[in-house]
Coordinates of C-alpha atoms and ligand atoms in Angstrom, one line a residue:
X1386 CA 12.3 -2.6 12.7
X1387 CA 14.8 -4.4 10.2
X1388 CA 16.4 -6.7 13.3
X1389 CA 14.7 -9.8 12.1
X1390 CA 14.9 -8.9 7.9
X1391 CA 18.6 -8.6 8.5
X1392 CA 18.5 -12.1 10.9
X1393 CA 16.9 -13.5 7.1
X1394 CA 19.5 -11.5 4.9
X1395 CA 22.2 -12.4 6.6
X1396 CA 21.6 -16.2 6.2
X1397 CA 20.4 -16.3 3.1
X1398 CA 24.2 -14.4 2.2
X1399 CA 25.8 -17.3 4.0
X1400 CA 23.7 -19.9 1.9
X1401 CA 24.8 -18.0 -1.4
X1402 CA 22.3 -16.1 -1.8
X1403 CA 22.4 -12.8 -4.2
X1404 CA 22.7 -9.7 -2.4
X1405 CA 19.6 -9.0 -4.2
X1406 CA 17.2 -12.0 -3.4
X1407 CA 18.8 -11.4 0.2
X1408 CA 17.7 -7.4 0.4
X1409 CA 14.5 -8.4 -1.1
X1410 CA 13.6 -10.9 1.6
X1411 CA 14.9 -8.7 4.5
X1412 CA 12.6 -5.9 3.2
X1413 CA 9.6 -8.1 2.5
X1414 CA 9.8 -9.5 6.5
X1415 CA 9.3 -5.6 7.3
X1416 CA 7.1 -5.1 4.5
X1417 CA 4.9 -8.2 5.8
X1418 CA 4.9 -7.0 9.5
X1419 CA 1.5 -5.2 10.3
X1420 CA 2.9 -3.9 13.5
X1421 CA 5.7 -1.5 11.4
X1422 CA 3.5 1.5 10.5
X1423 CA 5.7 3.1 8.0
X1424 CA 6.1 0.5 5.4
X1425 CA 4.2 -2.0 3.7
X1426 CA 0.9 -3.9 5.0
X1427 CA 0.2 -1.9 8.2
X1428 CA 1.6 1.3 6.9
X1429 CA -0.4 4.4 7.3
X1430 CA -2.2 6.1 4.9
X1431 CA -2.2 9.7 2.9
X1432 CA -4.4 12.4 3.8
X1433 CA -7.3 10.5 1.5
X1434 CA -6.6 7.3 3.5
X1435 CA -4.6 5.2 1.2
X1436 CA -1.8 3.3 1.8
X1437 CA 0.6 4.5 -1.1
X1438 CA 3.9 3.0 -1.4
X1439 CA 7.5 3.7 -3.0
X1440 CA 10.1 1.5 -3.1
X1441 CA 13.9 1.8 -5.5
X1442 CA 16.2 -1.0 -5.9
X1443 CA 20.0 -0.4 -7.1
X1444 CA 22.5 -3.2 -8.8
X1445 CA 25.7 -1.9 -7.8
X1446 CA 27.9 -4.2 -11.0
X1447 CA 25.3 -2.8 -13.5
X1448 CA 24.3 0.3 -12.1
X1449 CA 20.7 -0.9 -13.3
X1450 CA 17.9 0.6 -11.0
X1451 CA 14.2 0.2 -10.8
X1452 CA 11.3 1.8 -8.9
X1453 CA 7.9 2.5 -8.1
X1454 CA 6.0 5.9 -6.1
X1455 CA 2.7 6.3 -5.3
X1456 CA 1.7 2.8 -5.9
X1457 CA -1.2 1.1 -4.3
X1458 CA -2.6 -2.0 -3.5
X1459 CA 0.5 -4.4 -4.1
X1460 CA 2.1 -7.0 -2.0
X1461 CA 5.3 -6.1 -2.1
X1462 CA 6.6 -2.9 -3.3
X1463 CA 10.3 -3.5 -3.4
X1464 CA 10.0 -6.5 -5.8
X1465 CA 8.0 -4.7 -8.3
X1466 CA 11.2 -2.4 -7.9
X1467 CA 13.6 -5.0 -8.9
X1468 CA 11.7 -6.1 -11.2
X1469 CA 12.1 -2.6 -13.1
X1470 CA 15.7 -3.0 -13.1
X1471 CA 15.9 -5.5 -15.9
X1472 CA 15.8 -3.0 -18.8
X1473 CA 17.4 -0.3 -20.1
X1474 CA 14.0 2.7 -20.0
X1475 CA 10.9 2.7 -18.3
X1476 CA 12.8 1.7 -15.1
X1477 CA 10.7 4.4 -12.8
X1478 CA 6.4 3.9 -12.6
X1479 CA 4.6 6.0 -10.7
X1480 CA 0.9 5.7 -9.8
X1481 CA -1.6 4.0 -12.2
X1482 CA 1.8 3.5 -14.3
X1483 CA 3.0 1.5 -11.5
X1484 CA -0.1 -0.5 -10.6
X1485 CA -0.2 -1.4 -14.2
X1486 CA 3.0 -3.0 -14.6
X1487 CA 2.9 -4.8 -11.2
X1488 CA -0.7 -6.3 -12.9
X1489 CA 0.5 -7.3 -15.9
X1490 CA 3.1 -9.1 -14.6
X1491 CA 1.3 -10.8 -12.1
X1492 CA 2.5 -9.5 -8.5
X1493 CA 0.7 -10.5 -5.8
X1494 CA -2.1 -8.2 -5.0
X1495 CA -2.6 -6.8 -1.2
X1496 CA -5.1 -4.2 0.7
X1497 CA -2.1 -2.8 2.6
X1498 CA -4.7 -0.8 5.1
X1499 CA -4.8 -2.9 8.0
X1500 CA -7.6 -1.7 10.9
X1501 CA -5.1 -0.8 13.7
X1502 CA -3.7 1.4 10.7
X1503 CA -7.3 3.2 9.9
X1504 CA -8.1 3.7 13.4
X1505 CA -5.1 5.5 13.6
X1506 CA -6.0 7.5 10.5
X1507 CA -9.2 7.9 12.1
X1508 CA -7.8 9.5 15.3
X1509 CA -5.5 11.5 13.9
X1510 CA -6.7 13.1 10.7
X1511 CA -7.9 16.2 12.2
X1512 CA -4.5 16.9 14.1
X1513 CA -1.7 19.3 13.2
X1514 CA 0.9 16.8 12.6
X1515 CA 4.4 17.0 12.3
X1516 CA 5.3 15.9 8.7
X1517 CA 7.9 13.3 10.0
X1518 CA 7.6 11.5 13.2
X1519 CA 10.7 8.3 13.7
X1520 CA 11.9 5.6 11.3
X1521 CA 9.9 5.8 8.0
X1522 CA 11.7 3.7 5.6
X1523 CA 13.5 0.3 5.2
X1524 CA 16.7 0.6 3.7
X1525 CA 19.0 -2.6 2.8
X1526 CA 22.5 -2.4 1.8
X1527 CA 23.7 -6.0 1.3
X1528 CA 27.4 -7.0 -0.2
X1529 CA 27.2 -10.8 -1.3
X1530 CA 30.0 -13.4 -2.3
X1531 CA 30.2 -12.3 -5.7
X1532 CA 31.1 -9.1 -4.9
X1533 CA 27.9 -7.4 -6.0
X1534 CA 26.7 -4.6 -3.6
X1535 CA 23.3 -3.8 -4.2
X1536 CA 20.3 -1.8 -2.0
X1537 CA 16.9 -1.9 -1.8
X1538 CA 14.1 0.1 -0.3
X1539 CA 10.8 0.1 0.8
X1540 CA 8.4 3.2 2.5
X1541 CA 4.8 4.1 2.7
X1542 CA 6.1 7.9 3.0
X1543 CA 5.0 10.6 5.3
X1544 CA 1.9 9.7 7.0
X1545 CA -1.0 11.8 5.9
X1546 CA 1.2 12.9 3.2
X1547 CA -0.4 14.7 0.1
X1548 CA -2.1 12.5 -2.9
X1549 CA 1.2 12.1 -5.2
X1550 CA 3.9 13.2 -2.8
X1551 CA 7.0 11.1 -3.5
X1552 CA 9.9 11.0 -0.6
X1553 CA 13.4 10.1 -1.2
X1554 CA 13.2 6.0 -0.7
X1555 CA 12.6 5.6 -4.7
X1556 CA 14.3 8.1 -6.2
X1557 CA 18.2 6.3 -7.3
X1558 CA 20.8 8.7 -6.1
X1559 CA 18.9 10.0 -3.4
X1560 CA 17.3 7.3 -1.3
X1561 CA 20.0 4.7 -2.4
X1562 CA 22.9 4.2 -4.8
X1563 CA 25.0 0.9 -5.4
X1564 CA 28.4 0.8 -7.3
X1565 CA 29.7 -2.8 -6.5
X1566 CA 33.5 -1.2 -7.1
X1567 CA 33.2 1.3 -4.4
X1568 CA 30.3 1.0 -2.1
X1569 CA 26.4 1.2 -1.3
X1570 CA 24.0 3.6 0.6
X1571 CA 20.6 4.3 1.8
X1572 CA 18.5 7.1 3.8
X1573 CA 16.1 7.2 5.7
X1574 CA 14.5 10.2 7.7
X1575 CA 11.9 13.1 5.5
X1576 CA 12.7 12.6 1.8
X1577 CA 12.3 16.2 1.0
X1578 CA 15.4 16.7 2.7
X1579 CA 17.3 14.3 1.8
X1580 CA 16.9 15.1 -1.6
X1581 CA 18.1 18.6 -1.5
X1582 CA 21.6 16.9 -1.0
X1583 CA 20.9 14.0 -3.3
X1584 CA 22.8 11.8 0.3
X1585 CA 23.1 8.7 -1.1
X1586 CA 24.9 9.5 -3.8
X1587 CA 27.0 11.6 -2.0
X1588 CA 28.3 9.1 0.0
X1589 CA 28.9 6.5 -2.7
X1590 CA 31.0 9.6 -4.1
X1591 CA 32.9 10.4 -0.6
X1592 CA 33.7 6.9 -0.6
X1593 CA 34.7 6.6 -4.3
X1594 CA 37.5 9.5 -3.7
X1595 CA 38.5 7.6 -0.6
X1596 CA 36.9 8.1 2.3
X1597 CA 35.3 5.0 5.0
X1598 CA 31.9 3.9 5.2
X1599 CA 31.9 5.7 8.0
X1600 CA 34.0 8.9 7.4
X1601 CA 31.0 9.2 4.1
X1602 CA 28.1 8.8 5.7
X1603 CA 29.2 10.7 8.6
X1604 CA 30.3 14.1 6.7
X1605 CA 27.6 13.9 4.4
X1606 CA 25.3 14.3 6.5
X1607 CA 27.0 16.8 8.6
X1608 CA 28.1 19.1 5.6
X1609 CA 24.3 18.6 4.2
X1610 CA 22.6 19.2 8.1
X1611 CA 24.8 22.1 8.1
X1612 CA 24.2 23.8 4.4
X1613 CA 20.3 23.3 5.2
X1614 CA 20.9 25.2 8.8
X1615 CA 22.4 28.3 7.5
X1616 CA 20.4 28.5 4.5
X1617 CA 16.5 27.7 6.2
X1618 CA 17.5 28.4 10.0
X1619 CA 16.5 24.3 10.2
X1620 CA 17.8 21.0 9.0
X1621 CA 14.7 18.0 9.2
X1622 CA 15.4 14.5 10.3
X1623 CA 17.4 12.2 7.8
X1624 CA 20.0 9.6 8.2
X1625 CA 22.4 6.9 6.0
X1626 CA 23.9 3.9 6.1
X1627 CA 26.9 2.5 4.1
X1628 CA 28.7 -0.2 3.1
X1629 CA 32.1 -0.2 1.2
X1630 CA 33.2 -3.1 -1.5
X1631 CA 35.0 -4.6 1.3
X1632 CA 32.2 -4.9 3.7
X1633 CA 33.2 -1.6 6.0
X1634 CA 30.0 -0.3 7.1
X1635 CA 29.5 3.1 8.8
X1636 CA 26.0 5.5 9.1
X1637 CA 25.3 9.7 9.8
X1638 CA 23.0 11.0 11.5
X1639 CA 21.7 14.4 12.7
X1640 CA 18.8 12.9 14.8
X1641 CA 18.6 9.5 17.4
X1642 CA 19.2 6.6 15.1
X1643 CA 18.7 2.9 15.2
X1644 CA 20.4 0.7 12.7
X1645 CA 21.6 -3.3 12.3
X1646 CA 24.6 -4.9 10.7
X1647 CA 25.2 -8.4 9.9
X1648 CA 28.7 -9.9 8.7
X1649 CA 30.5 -13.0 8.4
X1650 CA 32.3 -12.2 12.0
X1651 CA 29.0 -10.4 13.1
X1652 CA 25.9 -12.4 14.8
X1653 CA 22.7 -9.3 13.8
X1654 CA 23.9 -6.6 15.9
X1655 CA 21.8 -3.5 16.7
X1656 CA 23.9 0.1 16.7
X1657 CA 22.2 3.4 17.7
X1658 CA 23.8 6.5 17.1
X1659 CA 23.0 9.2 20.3
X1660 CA 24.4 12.7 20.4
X1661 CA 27.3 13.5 23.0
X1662 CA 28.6 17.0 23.1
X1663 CA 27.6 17.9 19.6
X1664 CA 29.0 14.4 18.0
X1665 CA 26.8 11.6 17.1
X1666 CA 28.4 8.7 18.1
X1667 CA 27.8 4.5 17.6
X1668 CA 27.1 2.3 20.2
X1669 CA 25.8 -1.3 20.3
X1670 CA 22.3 -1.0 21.9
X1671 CA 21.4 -2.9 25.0
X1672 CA 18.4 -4.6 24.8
Ligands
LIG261 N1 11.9 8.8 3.7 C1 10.7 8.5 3.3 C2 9.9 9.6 2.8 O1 10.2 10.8 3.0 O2 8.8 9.4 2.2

C-alpha cells in the first residue's frame, strides 16, 4: 500500500525536504489512491455509509502533535493533522469540530465515497463481519537531515465501524509518537487494541532506556500480544514500526505483516514479517 508514498518520501528526504512535508506527501499518494480501501478517497464507510476519517501527526524536536477523528468530507486528512500541531491547545478536533477547522482554513474539500467503495458497502452491510480484516492504516515514520523525526497517519478506521468510533491512528502515544532525541513509531492493526498498551509510546520508551528499533517494536508487541492473551483468552491484530534518531528501523508483529523502508543506502524496499516456529521474523519480499 505505502510502496510508492515511500518511493515519494524518500526523494523528497534526499532533495531536503522536512521529514514532515515528506510524511505528508507519502501519506497523501495513499490517501489519493481509490484502489486502497482503508484510507482516504476509496476508503470504506461506517455502518451509516460515510467515509469517516482519523489521521495524528507528531514533531518529534517539539513534541507538538495534531489530529482529527471522525472527520468527513476532506481531501486530506493527515494535513489537517499537521496543521493542528502549530499551537499549544485545541490540537485534537473530532467530528463537526474537525470539519469546521478544516473549513475555515480552507482545505480542500473531497466526497471520499468512491462507487467501487459503496458497492462494496452495499454487498456487505448485512454480513457478520469481522471487526478488522488486513492493513487499515498508513503510518509514516520519516527521520530527515535535520535530525527531526516526525510520524504521520492516516485511516478511515474499521469498516462498518459505529457512528463516532475512533481507532488508534489519531490518538498521540498510541497510534504514533516522535521524540527526534530517541526515536519514532506507528501502529497499525485494530485500534482498540492497540490502545490498551498505548504501543507507540511504548516503543519510543523501550528505545529511550536503550533498546533497537527493532528489539522495541519487537517486545512491545510481544509483552502487549501476551498481557491481552492471558487476561481476554485473545490478542486482535496490531503491529509497529520504528525508527531510532540514527535511522535504525525495526517493526513487531503478532499477525502477517507488510512494511517498506527507504534510506540513504536503501533503494524502497518491501519487508514482511511471517511467523516461523512461534517467532515473527523479517524478510525482504519477493515480488
Ligand atoms: N488502526 C485503525 C483503527 O483501528 O481504526
Amino acid at each position: 500500500m505505502a510502496e510508492q508514498g515511500v518511493r515519494i518520501s524518500a526523494d523528497m528526504l534526499e532533495n531536503h525536504s522536512s521529514a514532515k512535508e515528506a510524511t505528508l506527501k507519502g501519506v497523501q499518494d495513499v490517501e489519493n489512491n481509490p484502489s486502497f480501501h482503508s484510507v482516504g478517497y476509496g476508503g470504506l464507510p461506517n455502518k451509516e455509509g460515510h467515509v469517516v476519517m482519523d489521521a495524528g501527526y507528531m514533531d518529534g524536536d517539539t513534541l507538538h502533535f495534531g489530529a482529527v477523528a471522525a472527520m468527513e468530507g476532506f481531501y486530506s486528512a493527515a494535513e489537517v493533522a499537521q496543521s493542528l500541531a502549530e499551537g499549544d491547545a485545541n490540537n485534537f478536533r473530532a467530528g463537526t469540530g474537525a470539519e469546521k477547522y478544516a473549513e475555515e482554513k480552507g482545505f480542500a474539500k473531497r466526497d471520499n465515497l468512491t462507487e467501487e467503495a459503496k458497492k462494496i458497502y452495499e454487498e456487505k452491510r448485512m454480513e457478520e463481519l469481522k471487526p478488522y480484516d488486513g492493513h487499515d492504516t498508513v503510518c509514516f515514520v520519516g527521520l530527515d537531515e535535520k535530525g527531526t523525526i516526525c510520524t504521520t497517519t492516516s485511516t478511515s478506521g474499521l469498516f462498518m465501524k459505529e457512528p463516532g468510533r475512533v481507532g488508534d491512528t489519531p490518538m498521540p502515544g498510541v497510534g504514533f509518537y516522535a521524540d527526534s532525541e530517541v526515536g519514532g513509531a506507528a501502529a497499525t492493526g485494530m485500534g482498540e487494541e492497540i490502545a490498551k498498551g498505548a504501543l507507540s509510546y511504548a516503543v519510543v520508551d523501550r528505545m529511550k532506556r536503550g533498546m533497537s528499533a527493532q528489539e522495541a517494536a519487537e517486545s512491545a508487541v510481544k509483552e502487549l500480544d501476551a498481557s491481552l492473551k492471558k487476561r481476554n483468552g485473545y490478542a486482535q491484530p496490531m503491529s509497529v514500526i520504528a525508527l531510532d534518531k540514527d535511522g535504525s528501523w525495526g517493526a513487531g508483529t503478532n499477525i502477517e505483516f507488510t512494511f517498506c523502508v527507504a534510506n540513504e543506502e536503501m533503494e524502497t524496499t518491501v519487508y514482511e514479517m511471517v511467523e516461523q516456529d512461534g517467532e515473527w521474523v523479517t524478510k525482504k519480499k519477493e515480488n
